[in-house]
PDB file of C-alpha atoms in Angstrom:
ATOM      1  CA  MET A1303      92.968  98.682  64.053  1.00 70.00           C
ATOM      2  CA  SER A1304      95.785 102.268  63.549  1.00 79.00           C
ATOM      3  CA  HIS A1305      95.252 104.313  66.609  1.00 80.00           C
ATOM      4  CA  ARG A1306      93.612 106.902  63.081  1.00 84.00           C
ATOM      5  CA  ALA A1307      90.556 104.318  62.358  1.00 86.00           C
ATOM      6  CA  MET A1308      90.006 103.726  65.914  1.00 87.00           C
ATOM      7  CA  GLN A1309      90.400 107.892  66.671  1.00 90.00           C
ATOM      8  CA  LEU A1310      87.727 108.703  63.783  1.00 93.00           C
ATOM      9  CA  ARG A1311      85.439 106.082  64.859  1.00 94.00           C
ATOM     10  CA  LEU A1312      84.992 106.871  68.297  1.00 95.00           C
ATOM     11  CA  GLY A1313      84.378 110.505  67.433  1.00 96.00           C
ATOM     12  CA  LEU A1314      81.959 109.314  64.748  1.00 97.00           C
ATOM     13  CA  GLY A1315      79.958 107.160  67.065  1.00 97.00           C
ATOM     14  CA  ALA A1316      79.608 109.612  69.704  1.00 97.00           C
ATOM     15  CA  ILE A1317      78.649 112.288  67.175  1.00 98.00           C
ATOM     16  CA  LEU A1318      75.919 109.740  65.992  1.00 98.00           C
ATOM     17  CA  ALA A1319      75.001 109.530  69.690  1.00 98.00           C
ATOM     18  CA  ALA A1320      74.779 113.457  70.542  1.00 98.00           C
ATOM     19  CA  VAL A1321      72.169 113.909  67.538  1.00 98.00           C
ATOM     20  CA  PHE A1322      70.375 111.050  68.898  1.00 98.00           C
ATOM     21  CA  LEU A1323      69.930 112.648  71.929  1.00 97.00           C
ATOM     22  CA  VAL A1324      69.108 115.641  71.227  1.00 97.00           C
ATOM     23  CA  THR A1325      66.675 115.439  67.870  1.00 97.00           C
ATOM     24  CA  TYR A1326      64.693 112.656  69.504  1.00 97.00           C
ATOM     25  CA  ALA A1327      65.478 110.867  72.880  1.00 96.00           C
ATOM     26  CA  ILE A1328      65.610 113.908  75.292  1.00 95.00           C
ATOM     27  CA  PRO A1329      63.036 115.699  73.973  1.00 94.00           C
ATOM     28  CA  ASN A1330      60.149 112.239  73.414  1.00 95.00           C
ATOM     29  CA  TRP A1331      61.415 110.723  77.214  1.00 94.00           C
ATOM     30  CA  VAL A1332      62.729 113.898  79.353  1.00 92.00           C
ATOM     31  CA  SER A1333      59.556 115.091  80.910  1.00 89.00           C
ATOM     32  CA  SER A1334      59.783 118.721  81.891  1.00 85.00           C
ATOM     33  CA  PRO A1335      56.991 120.877  82.900  1.00 86.00           C
ATOM     34  CA  SER A1336      56.912 124.147  82.675  1.00 82.00           C
ATOM     35  CA  ASN A1337      56.079 126.514  85.207  1.00 86.00           C
ATOM     36  CA  VAL A1338      59.734 125.696  86.148  1.00 81.00           C
ATOM     37  CA  ARG A1339      61.643 129.326  87.132  1.00 82.00           C
ATOM     38  CA  ASN A1340      65.194 127.849  87.144  1.00 81.00           C
ATOM     39  CA  ILE A1341      66.848 126.694  83.633  1.00 81.00           C
ATOM     40  CA  VAL A1342      69.187 125.114  85.675  1.00 79.00           C
ATOM     41  CA  LEU A1343      66.446 123.058  87.630  1.00 79.00           C
ATOM     42  CA  SER A1344      64.882 121.602  84.541  1.00 86.00           C
ATOM     43  CA  PRO A1345      65.159 117.949  84.286  1.00 89.00           C
ATOM     44  CA  LEU A1346      65.902 119.284  80.781  1.00 90.00           C
ATOM     45  CA  PHE A1347      69.292 121.232  80.816  1.00 91.00           C
ATOM     46  CA  TRP A1348      71.265 118.286  82.589  1.00 90.00           C
ATOM     47  CA  PRO A1349      70.618 115.498  79.812  1.00 94.00           C
ATOM     48  CA  TYR A1350      71.003 118.246  76.398  1.00 95.00           C
ATOM     49  CA  ILE A1351      73.922 119.986  78.508  1.00 95.00           C
ATOM     50  CA  LEU A1352      75.692 116.477  78.142  1.00 96.00           C
ATOM     51  CA  GLY A1353      74.207 115.958  74.491  1.00 97.00           C
ATOM     52  CA  GLY A1354      75.432 118.449  73.018  1.00 97.00           C
ATOM     53  CA  LEU A1355      79.410 118.352  75.437  1.00 97.00           C
ATOM     54  CA  THR A1356      78.827 114.887  74.063  1.00 97.00           C
ATOM     55  CA  GLY A1357      78.977 116.689  70.244  1.00 97.00           C
ATOM     56  CA  VAL A1358      81.943 117.733  71.212  1.00 98.00           C
ATOM     57  CA  VAL A1359      83.877 116.096  72.878  1.00 97.00           C
ATOM     58  CA  GLY A1360      82.767 113.300  68.961  1.00 97.00           C
ATOM     59  CA  LEU A1361      84.280 116.255  67.270  1.00 97.00           C
ATOM     60  CA  GLY A1362      87.337 117.003  68.700  1.00 96.00           C
ATOM     61  CA  LEU A1363      87.805 112.774  68.634  1.00 94.00           C
ATOM     62  CA  ALA A1364      87.284 113.108  64.817  1.00 95.00           C
ATOM     63  CA  PHE A1365      88.825 115.926  64.089  1.00 94.00           C
ATOM     64  CA  ALA A1366      91.943 114.445  65.707  1.00 91.00           C
ATOM     65  CA  GLY A1367      92.042 111.397  64.240  1.00 88.00           C
ATOM     66  CA  TRP A1368      91.328 112.741  61.032  1.00 88.00           C
ATOM     67  CA  ARG A1369      94.983 115.683  61.643  1.00 88.00           C
ATOM     68  CA  GLU A1370      96.358 112.358  62.554  1.00 82.00           C
ATOM     69  CA  ALA A1371      98.444 109.688  60.301  1.00 75.00           C
ATOM     70  CA  GLY A1372      98.000 106.435  59.218  1.00 67.00           C
ATOM     71  CA  GLY A1373     100.002 104.042  62.622  1.00 64.00           C
ATOM     72  CA  GLU A1374     100.435 101.375  63.663  1.00 65.00           C
ATOM     73  CA  ALA A1375      97.643  98.476  65.539  1.00 65.00           C
ATOM     74  CA  VAL A1376      96.710  99.793  68.867  1.00 63.00           C
ATOM     75  CA  ASN A1377      95.527  96.503  69.882  1.00 63.00           C
ATOM     76  CA  GLU A1378      97.870  94.147  71.391  1.00 67.00           C
ATOM     77  CA  ALA A1379      97.314  91.055  72.972  1.00 68.00           C
ATOM     78  CA  ILE A1380      96.472  90.394  76.200  1.00 68.00           C
ATOM     79  CA  PRO A1381      98.829  88.854  78.408  1.00 75.00           C
ATOM     80  CA  ASP A1382      96.832  87.306  81.077  1.00 78.00           C
ATOM     81  CA  PRO A1383      93.354  86.946  79.713  1.00 76.00           C
ATOM     82  CA  GLN A1384      91.670  86.082  83.467  1.00 84.00           C
ATOM     83  CA  ALA A1385      93.079  88.789  85.141  1.00 80.00           C
ATOM     84  CA  GLY A1386      90.654  91.502  83.355  1.00 80.00           C
ATOM     85  CA  ALA A1387      87.027  88.559  84.016  1.00 87.00           C
ATOM     86  CA  VAL A1388      88.766  89.378  87.487  1.00 90.00           C
ATOM     87  CA  ARG A1389      88.027  92.541  87.305  1.00 89.00           C
ATOM     88  CA  LEU A1390      85.200  92.971  86.325  1.00 91.00           C
ATOM     89  CA  VAL A1391      82.839  90.452  88.990  1.00 94.00           C
ATOM     90  CA  ALA A1392      85.365  93.358  90.877  1.00 95.00           C
ATOM     91  CA  PHE A1393      83.744  95.918  89.360  1.00 95.00           C
ATOM     92  CA  ALA A1394      80.467  93.714  89.832  1.00 96.00           C
ATOM     93  CA  VAL A1395      80.803  93.754  93.861  1.00 97.00           C
ATOM     94  CA  LEU A1396      81.877  96.678  94.112  1.00 97.00           C
ATOM     95  CA  MET A1397      78.525  98.005  92.931  1.00 96.00           C
ATOM     96  CA  ALA A1398      76.478  96.022  95.494  1.00 97.00           C
ATOM     97  CA  LEU A1399      78.737  97.213  98.517  1.00 96.00           C
ATOM     98  CA  THR A1400      77.749 100.870  96.689  1.00 95.00           C
ATOM     99  CA  PHE A1401      73.413 100.025  97.142  1.00 94.00           C
ATOM    100  CA  TRP A1402      74.613  97.720  99.772  1.00 94.00           C
ATOM    101  CA  VAL A1403      76.412 100.528 101.379  1.00 94.00           C
ATOM    102  CA  MET A1404      74.334 103.413 101.095  1.00 92.00           C
ATOM    103  CA  PRO A1405      71.889 103.748 103.412  1.00 90.00           C
ATOM    104  CA  VAL A1406      74.511 102.946 106.800  1.00 91.00           C
ATOM    105  CA  LEU A1407      76.519 106.280 105.042  1.00 92.00           C
ATOM    106  CA  GLY A1408      75.006 107.909 102.804  1.00 91.00           C
ATOM    107  CA  MET A1409      74.912 109.575  99.458  1.00 93.00           C
ATOM    108  CA  VAL A1410      78.584 111.863  99.627  1.00 94.00           C
ATOM    109  CA  TRP A1411      80.416 109.549 101.687  1.00 94.00           C
ATOM    110  CA  THR A1412      80.007 106.001  99.694  1.00 95.00           C
ATOM    111  CA  SER A1413      80.498 108.394  96.379  1.00 95.00           C
ATOM    112  CA  MET A1414      83.888 108.752  97.776  1.00 96.00           C
ATOM    113  CA  LEU A1415      84.952 105.340  99.049  1.00 96.00           C
ATOM    114  CA  ALA A1416      83.041 104.088  95.436  1.00 97.00           C
ATOM    115  CA  PHE A1417      85.647 106.773  93.163  1.00 97.00           C
ATOM    116  CA  VAL A1418      88.819 105.921  95.349  1.00 97.00           C
ATOM    117  CA  ALA A1419      87.657 102.185  94.800  1.00 96.00           C
ATOM    118  CA  LEU A1420      87.428 102.354  91.356  1.00 96.00           C
ATOM    119  CA  ALA A1421      90.071 104.034  90.575  1.00 95.00           C
ATOM    120  CA  PHE A1422      92.480 101.811  92.420  1.00 93.00           C
ATOM    121  CA  LEU A1423      90.678  99.001  90.494  1.00 93.00           C
ATOM    122  CA  VAL A1424      91.540 100.338  87.146  1.00 90.00           C
ATOM    123  CA  LYS A1425      95.076 100.818  88.061  1.00 89.00           C
ATOM    124  CA  THR A1426      94.936 104.911  87.843  1.00 92.00           C
ATOM    125  CA  ARG A1427      98.128 106.917  86.314  1.00 90.00           C
ATOM    126  CA  HIS A1428      97.263 108.991  88.553  1.00 94.00           C
ATOM    127  CA  PRO A1429      96.300 107.434  91.810  1.00 95.00           C
ATOM    128  CA  ALA A1430      96.912 111.467  93.730  1.00 96.00           C
ATOM    129  CA  ALA A1431      94.367 114.098  91.468  1.00 96.00           C
ATOM    130  CA  ALA A1432      92.130 110.309  91.614  1.00 96.00           C
ATOM    131  CA  VAL A1433      91.959 110.358  96.394  1.00 97.00           C
ATOM    132  CA  ILE A1434      91.518 114.038  95.298  1.00 97.00           C
ATOM    133  CA  CYS A1435      88.443 114.600  92.933  1.00 96.00           C
ATOM    134  CA  ALA A1436      87.356 111.584  95.371  1.00 96.00           C
ATOM    135  CA  VAL A1437      86.560 113.603  97.897  1.00 96.00           C
ATOM    136  CA  VAL A1438      86.351 116.655  95.755  1.00 97.00           C
ATOM    137  CA  VAL A1439      83.844 116.581  93.535  1.00 96.00           C
ATOM    138  CA  PRO A1440      81.024 114.355  95.844  1.00 95.00           C
ATOM    139  CA  LEU A1441      81.113 117.570  98.690  1.00 94.00           C
ATOM    140  CA  ILE A1442      81.090 119.999  95.591  1.00 95.00           C
ATOM    141  CA  LEU A1443      78.099 118.069  94.399  1.00 93.00           C
ATOM    142  CA  TYR A1444      76.260 118.378  97.919  1.00 93.00           C
ATOM    143  CA  ALA A1445      76.780 121.497  98.032  1.00 92.00           C
ATOM    144  CA  PHE A1446      75.495 122.401  95.294  1.00 90.00           C
ATOM    145  CA  PHE A1447      72.579 119.891  95.433  1.00 88.00           C
ATOM    146  CA  ALA A1448      71.435 120.479  98.738  1.00 88.00           C
ATOM    147  CA  HIS A1449      72.145 124.300  99.236  1.00 88.00           C
ATOM    148  CA  VAL A1450      71.758 125.772  95.858  1.00 87.00           C
ATOM    149  CA  ALA A1451      69.372 123.672  94.224  1.00 82.00           C
ATOM    150  CA  SER A1452      66.834 122.844  97.713  1.00 85.00           C
ATOM    151  CA  VAL A1453      67.810 119.443  96.314  1.00 84.00           C
ATOM    152  CA  ALA A1454      67.161 116.077  99.422  1.00 86.00           C
ATOM    153  CA  ILE A1455      70.501 113.861  99.341  1.00 87.00           C
ATOM    154  CA  PRO A1456      70.272 110.940 100.427  1.00 86.00           C
ATOM    155  CA  GLN A1457      72.149 111.207 104.157  1.00 88.00           C
ATOM    156  CA  GLY A1458      73.748 108.191 106.006  1.00 83.00           C
ATOM    157  CA  ASP A1459      72.794 106.776 109.318  1.00 80.00           C
ATOM    158  CA  LEU A1460      76.793 107.744 110.808  1.00 79.00           C
ATOM    159  CA  VAL A1461      76.742 111.201 109.093  1.00 73.00           C
ATOM    160  CA  ARG A1462      74.975 113.685 107.934  1.00 78.00           C
ATOM    161  CA  LEU A1463      76.252 116.449 106.337  1.00 80.00           C
ATOM    162  CA  PRO A1464      75.269 119.982 106.671  1.00 79.00           C
TER     163      PRO A1464
END
C-alpha cells in the first residue's frame, strides 16, 4: 500500500469514526444532567471536542493523501517479527504495573512513570520531549481538575499533591 493510499484510508476512517461519535455514540451513550451550569464540566463537552478533533484530523489526513502523488510502498518486511511480540507483552506488563502502583503512588505520579516507560518502550525519537511531557501534562491536568473543576484526583499513600 502506498503512503497516499494509507493517508486517504486513515483520513476517511477517522472521518467516519467522528461522524459515528457525534451523531450516534455520544448522544445515546453519554448521559448528562440538565442542571450543569458550566459547559466545560458537562459530561458531553469533552466527548464532543474529541469527536470534532477526530474529524478535523481525518480531514487533514484525507486532504494530505489526496494532494500527495503516488509513491512507493510504505510497509517493509520486519527483520525480527518476535520483537513485536516482546514489546506487546512488555506493554501488557506495563499496564498491569500501572494499575498495581496507582493506589500506592497516586494517579499523577503513576501516569508520569507510565508515560516515560511507554515512550522508551516504543523507542521514541524525541526522548527529551517525552520526559518533559510525562512530567508537565499530568501536573497540568491535576491542577485543572483538582483546583479549577474541583474534581478529586486519586492521591497515593506516599506522596500527596496540594
